[in-house]
Amino acid sequence: MNDAKALIAMSGGVDSSVAAYLTLQAGYPCMGVTMRLYDSGENESACCSLEQVEDARSVAHRLGMPFYVFNFTGDFHEKVIEKFIRSYECGSTPNPCIDCNRYLKFEQLLQRAVTLGCEYIVTGHYAQIAQDPDSGRFLLKKAADQAKDQTYFLYTLNQHQLSHTLFPLGALNKQQVRKIAQEQGFLNARKRDSQDICFVPDGDYLSFMERYTGKQYPSGAFLDLQGNVVGMHQGTAGYTLGQRKGLGLAMGYPVYVCAKDMAKNTVTVGPNEALFHKNLLANDWNWISFESLTEPIRVMAKARSRMTEQPATVYPEANGFARVEFDEPQRAITPGQAVVLYNGDIVVGGGTITEVL
């Protein structure tokens, strides 16, 4: 038996359920917790729904663990939803899953765990943590299952958080996880993975923002690259760079969102080739493998979660900024998204894209 207690973040899905089982098998005294973040209404398959809470409770009961539900809805609205809306209103495209991890799972939940006398929090993320024998720094590393790796969404973890976090699924693939769940008789063993943003399950960000804020985002002009009006959009805040679907334009060739001017309420569209750039500027960096960036370094970088890592050089800039220069132009680099840097399977660090140069 391990004396260090562990608090398991249980979403009701198969991954966190198996993470709970493996932590118990490793000898940690455990308690299960579901974080109540958002009122899912009638969408029972959504995160935080009553169905998901009861699925988590069922697994915790089967494992003989105490189980609790923590209400973090106020923090979630402030730190995630309101930031999400502000970002879109400023012309950026946010990543609320990163913010949820940053401010809720690995900040608020860790604080609550410490209050309850727990040494670790445990999640079902596919990632690994190791300690550098030379520097002593805790490292965030890719999961063994590259197809499920979630380190892009975890780059904000600091040294304190990494030292108090366990990722039991890091060495497993999804098939192994489902097999364990089936062997243990978990009712969620075959439950499909959630792909939606929990508070916008239908993907209609603009409608959600209008309902939430009570605002009406005005329509405006679609422009081509020469500045000619080619149609009318439904609200600048509802579009993101690289978007093709939902534009409603018939120009004789495929067009994509290439730029937005929030002050003029215009959306510029153009051909796919207009979306490629080599340089970006980012701030709000979190460095993991070292304390701070003091000189240019070579990395592999990704500027979107589904992007394949590409070779690049990162340069320190003034006021905490850094510039990332890709060897080759990359498509639809988008302010508001994260750029995450890798050295092999180690996460060097990451930041928030502020500008495409």
Short mmCIF file of C-alpha atoms in Angstrom, two decimals:
data_model
loop_
_atom_site.label_atom_id
_atom_site.label_comp_id
_atom_site.label_asym_id
_atom_site.label_seq_id
_atom_site.Cartn_x
_atom_site.Cartn_y
_atom_site.Cartn_z
CA MET A 1 0.00 0.00 0.00
CA ASN A 2 1.25 3.46 -0.94
CA ASP A 3 0.83 6.11 1.77
CA ALA A 4 0.32 8.88 -0.80
CA LYS A 5 -3.37 9.39 -1.52
CA ALA A 6 -4.65 10.04 -5.04
CA LEU A 7 -7.69 11.96 -6.23
CA ILE A 8 -9.05 10.60 -9.51
CA ALA A 9 -10.76 13.01 -11.93
CA MET A 10 -13.59 10.85 -13.30
CA SER A 11 -15.57 12.11 -16.28
CA GLY A 12 -17.75 9.02 -16.66
CA GLY A 13 -15.74 7.87 -19.67
CA VAL A 14 -13.69 4.75 -20.13
CA ASP A 15 -10.27 6.46 -19.92
CA SER A 16 -10.68 8.00 -16.46
CA SER A 17 -12.35 4.81 -15.22
CA VAL A 18 -9.37 2.67 -16.22
CA ALA A 19 -7.02 5.31 -14.81
CA ALA A 20 -8.80 4.91 -11.47
CA TYR A 21 -8.48 1.12 -11.61
CA LEU A 22 -4.76 1.25 -12.46
CA THR A 23 -4.05 3.75 -9.68
CA LEU A 24 -5.74 1.47 -7.17
CA GLN A 25 -3.76 -1.48 -8.52
CA ALA A 26 -0.58 0.54 -7.96
CA GLY A 27 -1.44 0.67 -4.27
CA TYR A 28 -2.64 4.24 -3.84
CA PRO A 29 -5.61 4.96 -1.56
CA CYS A 30 -8.00 6.69 -3.97
CA MET A 31 -11.12 8.81 -4.09
CA GLY A 32 -13.09 9.56 -7.25
CA VAL A 33 -14.29 13.02 -8.19
CA THR A 34 -16.43 14.36 -11.01
CA MET A 35 -16.05 18.06 -11.69
CA ARG A 36 -19.36 19.78 -12.32
CA LEU A 37 -18.35 22.42 -14.85
CA TYR A 38 -21.36 23.22 -16.96
CA ASP A 39 -25.11 22.61 -17.08
CA SER A 40 -25.48 20.28 -20.06
CA GLY A 41 -29.27 20.60 -20.13
CA GLU A 42 -30.94 17.73 -21.96
CA ASN A 43 -27.76 16.51 -23.67
CA GLU A 44 -27.18 13.43 -21.49
CA SER A 45 -24.10 12.30 -23.39
CA ALA A 46 -22.32 15.60 -22.82
CA CYS A 47 -19.63 16.26 -20.24
CA CYS A 48 -21.05 16.99 -16.76
CA SER A 49 -24.45 15.49 -17.57
CA LEU A 50 -26.29 13.46 -14.95
CA GLU A 51 -25.67 10.33 -17.03
CA GLN A 52 -21.91 10.92 -17.04
CA VAL A 53 -21.86 11.60 -13.30
CA GLU A 54 -23.78 8.40 -12.60
CA ASP A 55 -21.45 6.39 -14.86
CA ALA A 56 -18.47 7.73 -12.89
CA ARG A 57 -20.22 6.99 -9.59
CA SER A 58 -20.96 3.42 -10.75
CA VAL A 59 -17.29 2.73 -11.56
CA ALA A 60 -16.10 4.27 -8.29
CA HIS A 61 -18.59 2.11 -6.37
CA ARG A 62 -17.46 -1.00 -8.25
CA LEU A 63 -13.86 -0.19 -7.30
CA GLY A 64 -14.77 0.48 -3.68
CA MET A 65 -13.70 4.12 -3.77
CA PRO A 66 -15.44 7.06 -2.12
CA PHE A 67 -16.93 9.35 -4.76
CA TYR A 68 -17.75 13.06 -4.77
CA VAL A 69 -19.03 15.72 -7.16
CA PHE A 70 -17.30 19.12 -6.97
CA ASN A 71 -19.11 22.17 -8.28
CA PHE A 72 -16.69 24.32 -10.29
CA THR A 73 -19.31 25.96 -12.54
CA GLY A 74 -18.47 29.51 -11.45
CA ASP A 75 -14.77 29.08 -12.19
CA PHE A 76 -15.53 27.35 -15.48
CA HIS A 77 -17.74 30.21 -16.66
CA GLU A 78 -15.12 32.81 -15.70
CA LYS A 79 -11.91 31.05 -16.76
CA VAL A 80 -13.11 29.11 -19.81
CA ILE A 81 -16.43 30.26 -21.29
CA GLU A 82 -15.96 34.01 -20.85
CA LYS A 83 -12.38 33.81 -22.11
CA PHE A 84 -13.66 31.78 -25.08
CA ILE A 85 -16.13 34.55 -25.94
CA ARG A 86 -13.63 37.38 -25.43
CA SER A 87 -11.16 35.64 -27.73
CA TYR A 88 -13.66 35.26 -30.56
CA GLU A 89 -14.82 38.86 -30.11
CA CYS A 90 -11.18 40.00 -30.46
CA GLY A 91 -10.69 37.99 -33.65
CA SER A 92 -8.81 35.04 -32.15
CA THR A 93 -9.75 31.36 -32.12
CA PRO A 94 -9.43 29.98 -28.57
CA ASN A 95 -8.87 26.43 -27.38
CA PRO A 96 -11.15 25.96 -24.35
CA CYS A 97 -9.89 22.42 -23.66
CA ILE A 98 -6.43 23.83 -22.94
CA ASP A 99 -7.91 26.47 -20.64
CA CYS A 100 -10.02 23.87 -18.83
CA ASN A 101 -6.93 21.79 -18.16
CA ARG A 102 -4.94 24.85 -17.13
CA TYR A 103 -7.36 26.54 -14.77
CA LEU A 104 -9.71 23.77 -13.62
CA LYS A 105 -8.23 20.27 -13.73
CA PHE A 106 -4.64 21.09 -12.81
CA GLU A 107 -5.16 24.23 -10.74
CA GLN A 108 -8.48 24.21 -8.92
CA LEU A 109 -8.73 20.43 -8.65
CA LEU A 110 -5.12 20.11 -7.46
CA GLN A 111 -5.78 22.74 -4.79
CA ARG A 112 -8.84 20.82 -3.66
CA ALA A 113 -6.84 17.58 -3.63
CA VAL A 114 -4.21 19.12 -1.36
CA THR A 115 -6.98 20.30 0.99
CA LEU A 116 -8.26 16.73 1.16
CA GLY A 117 -4.81 15.39 1.99
CA CYS A 118 -4.08 13.91 -1.45
CA GLU A 119 -0.56 13.90 -2.86
CA TYR A 120 -1.61 13.33 -6.47
CA ILE A 121 -4.36 14.02 -8.93
CA VAL A 122 -4.94 11.39 -11.60
CA THR A 123 -6.56 11.84 -15.01
CA GLY A 124 -7.22 9.66 -18.03
CA HIS A 125 -5.08 11.76 -20.36
CA TYR A 126 -2.76 10.00 -22.79
CA ALA A 127 0.60 11.48 -21.79
CA GLN A 128 3.61 10.56 -19.65
CA ILE A 129 5.60 12.29 -16.91
CA ALA A 130 9.28 11.65 -16.18
CA GLN A 131 12.01 13.38 -14.21
CA ASP A 132 15.24 14.52 -15.84
CA PRO A 133 18.07 12.83 -13.86
CA ASP A 134 20.49 15.69 -14.62
CA SER A 135 18.37 18.81 -14.01
CA GLY A 136 15.78 17.28 -11.71
CA ARG A 137 13.02 18.94 -13.74
CA PHE A 138 9.78 17.10 -14.35
CA LEU A 139 9.17 16.45 -18.03
CA LEU A 140 5.96 16.06 -20.01
CA LYS A 141 6.35 13.33 -22.63
CA LYS A 142 4.18 11.97 -25.42
CA ALA A 143 2.00 8.94 -24.85
CA ALA A 144 3.06 5.57 -26.19
CA ASP A 145 -0.07 5.63 -28.38
CA GLN A 146 0.84 8.45 -30.77
CA ALA A 147 -2.65 8.51 -32.23
CA LYS A 148 -4.11 9.34 -28.80
CA ASP A 149 -1.33 11.60 -27.50
CA GLN A 150 -2.79 14.64 -25.67
CA THR A 151 0.35 16.57 -24.74
CA TYR A 152 -0.70 19.48 -27.00
CA PHE A 153 -3.55 20.17 -24.55
CA LEU A 154 -1.31 19.79 -21.48
CA TYR A 155 1.62 22.08 -22.28
CA THR A 156 0.61 24.60 -19.57
CA LEU A 157 1.47 22.17 -16.73
CA ASN A 158 4.12 23.69 -14.47
CA GLN A 159 6.73 21.90 -12.35
CA HIS A 160 4.57 21.81 -9.23
CA GLN A 161 1.60 20.38 -11.14
CA LEU A 162 3.70 17.79 -12.97
CA SER A 163 5.19 16.61 -9.68
CA HIS A 164 1.70 15.99 -8.27
CA THR A 165 0.05 14.40 -11.33
CA LEU A 166 -0.21 10.78 -12.49
CA PHE A 167 -1.13 9.69 -16.03
CA PRO A 168 -1.68 5.91 -15.75
CA LEU A 169 -2.69 5.53 -19.42
CA GLY A 170 0.51 6.99 -20.84
CA ALA A 171 2.04 3.63 -21.70
CA LEU A 172 -1.18 2.07 -23.08
CA ASN A 173 -3.12 2.25 -26.32
CA LYS A 174 -6.88 2.67 -26.57
CA GLN A 175 -7.49 -0.99 -27.34
CA GLN A 176 -5.68 -2.03 -24.16
CA VAL A 177 -7.69 0.49 -22.13
CA ARG A 178 -11.02 -0.81 -23.45
CA LYS A 179 -9.91 -4.39 -22.80
CA ILE A 180 -9.16 -3.58 -19.15
CA ALA A 181 -12.55 -1.85 -18.82
CA GLN A 182 -14.33 -4.89 -20.25
CA GLU A 183 -12.42 -7.29 -18.00
CA GLN A 184 -13.42 -5.21 -14.96
CA GLY A 185 -17.05 -5.09 -16.05
CA PHE A 186 -17.23 -1.30 -16.34
CA LEU A 187 -20.53 -0.24 -17.87
CA ASN A 188 -18.75 2.43 -19.96
CA ALA A 189 -16.23 0.03 -21.55
CA ARG A 190 -17.64 0.63 -25.04
CA LYS A 191 -18.68 4.26 -24.61
CA ARG A 192 -17.52 6.40 -27.53
CA ASP A 193 -15.06 9.23 -26.95
CA SER A 194 -16.46 12.74 -26.72
CA GLN A 195 -15.33 14.98 -29.57
CA ASP A 196 -17.35 18.08 -28.79
CA ILE A 197 -16.67 21.21 -26.78
CA CYS A 198 -18.91 20.49 -23.81
CA PHE A 199 -20.71 23.83 -23.80
CA VAL A 200 -21.17 24.00 -27.60
CA PRO A 201 -22.12 20.40 -28.50
CA ASP A 202 -23.63 21.39 -31.86
CA GLY A 203 -20.51 23.33 -32.92
CA ASP A 204 -22.44 26.56 -33.58
CA TYR A 205 -20.17 28.95 -31.68
CA LEU A 206 -21.84 32.15 -32.86
CA SER A 207 -25.32 31.09 -31.75
CA PHE A 208 -23.95 30.00 -28.38
CA MET A 209 -22.20 33.35 -27.92
CA GLU A 210 -25.36 35.26 -28.78
CA ARG A 211 -27.41 33.21 -26.31
CA TYR A 212 -24.80 33.55 -23.58
CA THR A 213 -24.10 37.28 -23.96
CA GLY A 214 -27.49 38.48 -25.19
CA LYS A 215 -25.64 40.28 -28.00
CA GLN A 216 -26.44 40.19 -31.69
CA TYR A 217 -23.26 39.99 -33.74
CA PRO A 218 -23.92 42.07 -36.88
CA SER A 219 -23.53 40.81 -40.41
CA GLY A 220 -20.93 42.42 -42.66
CA ALA A 221 -19.00 42.10 -45.87
CA PHE A 222 -17.03 39.18 -47.23
CA LEU A 223 -14.06 40.61 -49.15
CA ASP A 224 -11.75 39.00 -51.67
CA LEU A 225 -7.99 39.51 -51.47
CA GLN A 226 -8.32 42.70 -53.56
CA GLY A 227 -10.84 44.18 -51.13
CA ASN A 228 -13.91 43.68 -53.31
CA VAL A 229 -17.22 42.79 -51.63
CA VAL A 230 -18.18 39.24 -52.64
CA GLY A 231 -21.00 38.50 -50.19
CA MET A 232 -22.30 39.00 -46.67
CA HIS A 233 -21.24 37.13 -43.55
CA GLN A 234 -23.30 36.42 -40.42
CA GLY A 235 -20.94 37.95 -37.84
CA THR A 236 -17.15 38.21 -37.87
CA ALA A 237 -16.76 36.54 -34.49
CA GLY A 238 -18.18 33.27 -35.86
CA TYR A 239 -15.39 32.56 -38.35
CA THR A 240 -11.89 31.19 -38.01
CA LEU A 241 -8.86 31.23 -40.31
CA GLY A 242 -8.82 28.37 -42.80
CA GLN A 243 -12.58 27.81 -42.59
CA ARG A 244 -14.28 26.71 -45.80
CA LYS A 245 -17.63 25.25 -44.73
CA GLY A 246 -20.56 27.49 -43.99
CA LEU A 247 -19.40 30.52 -45.98
CA GLY A 248 -22.26 30.38 -48.47
CA LEU A 249 -20.16 31.86 -51.28
CA ALA A 250 -20.25 30.74 -54.91
CA MET A 251 -17.08 32.14 -56.48
CA GLY A 252 -16.33 29.42 -59.00
CA TYR A 253 -13.47 28.01 -56.95
CA PRO A 254 -13.01 26.97 -53.30
CA VAL A 255 -12.37 29.88 -50.93
CA TYR A 256 -11.31 29.97 -47.30
CA VAL A 257 -11.25 32.54 -44.52
CA CYS A 258 -7.86 34.27 -44.82
CA ALA A 259 -8.26 37.26 -42.49
CA LYS A 260 -10.71 39.09 -40.23
CA ASP A 261 -10.96 42.79 -39.39
CA MET A 262 -12.99 43.10 -36.21
CA ALA A 263 -13.04 46.91 -36.29
CA LYS A 264 -14.42 47.02 -39.83
CA ASN A 265 -16.50 43.82 -39.38
CA THR A 266 -15.12 42.25 -42.54
CA VAL A 267 -14.01 38.72 -43.38
CA THR A 268 -11.48 38.27 -46.19
CA VAL A 269 -11.59 35.08 -48.23
CA GLY A 270 -9.20 33.66 -50.77
CA PRO A 271 -7.70 30.48 -52.25
CA ASN A 272 -6.01 27.86 -50.13
CA GLU A 273 -2.51 29.03 -51.09
CA ALA A 274 -3.13 32.37 -49.36
CA LEU A 275 -3.24 30.60 -45.99
CA PHE A 276 0.43 29.58 -45.81
CA HIS A 277 2.95 31.41 -43.60
CA LYS A 278 6.30 30.59 -41.99
CA ASN A 279 6.48 32.89 -38.96
CA LEU A 280 4.37 33.43 -35.89
CA LEU A 281 4.68 35.39 -32.67
CA ALA A 282 3.45 33.94 -29.37
CA ASN A 283 3.33 34.92 -25.71
CA ASP A 284 2.18 33.46 -22.38
CA TRP A 285 4.85 30.77 -22.72
CA ASN A 286 5.24 27.86 -20.34
CA TRP A 287 8.66 26.25 -20.57
CA ILE A 288 8.86 22.71 -19.24
CA SER A 289 12.22 21.17 -20.15
CA PHE A 290 14.13 24.30 -19.02
CA GLU A 291 13.49 27.45 -17.00
CA SER A 292 13.39 30.04 -19.79
CA LEU A 293 14.32 30.57 -23.45
CA THR A 294 17.59 32.53 -23.66
CA GLU A 295 18.82 31.65 -27.15
CA PRO A 296 17.41 30.27 -30.41
CA ILE A 297 16.76 26.53 -30.40
CA ARG A 298 15.72 23.96 -32.97
CA VAL A 299 12.43 22.17 -32.30
CA MET A 300 9.57 20.32 -33.86
CA ALA A 301 6.46 22.48 -33.59
CA LYS A 302 2.72 22.23 -34.09
CA ALA A 303 0.37 25.21 -34.26
CA ARG A 304 -2.87 23.18 -34.15
CA SER A 305 -3.81 20.06 -32.23
CA ARG A 306 -4.25 17.94 -35.36
CA MET A 307 -1.25 19.34 -37.18
CA THR A 308 1.75 17.10 -37.81
CA GLU A 309 4.85 18.48 -36.08
CA GLN A 310 7.14 20.43 -38.36
CA PRO A 311 10.80 21.49 -38.00
CA ALA A 312 11.23 25.05 -36.80
CA THR A 313 13.49 27.45 -34.92
CA VAL A 314 12.21 29.40 -31.94
CA TYR A 315 13.75 32.79 -31.12
CA PRO A 316 13.39 34.69 -27.82
CA GLU A 317 11.85 38.15 -28.20
CA ALA A 318 11.24 41.06 -25.81
CA ASN A 319 8.60 41.08 -23.06
CA GLY A 320 8.22 37.32 -22.81
CA PHE A 321 7.36 36.79 -26.48
CA ALA A 322 9.02 34.25 -28.75
CA ARG A 323 9.00 33.92 -32.53
CA VAL A 324 8.61 30.54 -34.17
CA GLU A 325 9.95 30.24 -37.73
CA PHE A 326 8.98 27.07 -39.55
CA ASP A 327 11.35 25.67 -42.16
CA GLU A 328 8.43 25.50 -44.61
CA PRO A 329 5.20 27.56 -44.78
CA GLN A 330 2.34 26.13 -42.70
CA ARG A 331 -1.38 26.36 -43.36
CA ALA A 332 -3.82 28.52 -41.38
CA ILE A 333 -1.67 29.55 -38.42
CA THR A 334 -4.31 31.09 -36.17
CA PRO A 335 -4.03 33.67 -33.36
CA GLY A 336 -5.52 32.32 -30.15
CA GLN A 337 -4.41 28.75 -30.78
CA ALA A 338 -1.44 27.18 -29.02
CA VAL A 339 1.94 26.51 -30.55
CA VAL A 340 3.59 23.58 -28.79
CA LEU A 341 7.26 22.67 -29.18
CA TYR A 342 8.82 19.22 -29.00
CA ASN A 343 12.27 17.65 -28.78
CA GLY A 344 11.62 14.05 -29.73
CA ASP A 345 8.87 12.86 -27.38
CA ILE A 346 9.55 15.61 -24.80
CA VAL A 347 7.42 18.75 -24.66
CA VAL A 348 9.83 21.69 -24.60
CA GLY A 349 7.05 24.21 -23.91
CA GLY A 350 4.21 26.10 -25.54
CA GLY A 351 2.57 29.48 -25.86
CA THR A 352 -0.45 31.29 -27.30
CA ILE A 353 -0.19 32.56 -30.88
CA THR A 354 -0.75 36.32 -31.01
CA GLU A 355 0.24 37.19 -34.56
CA VAL A 356 1.08 35.67 -37.92
CA LEU A 357 4.08 37.47 -39.40
#
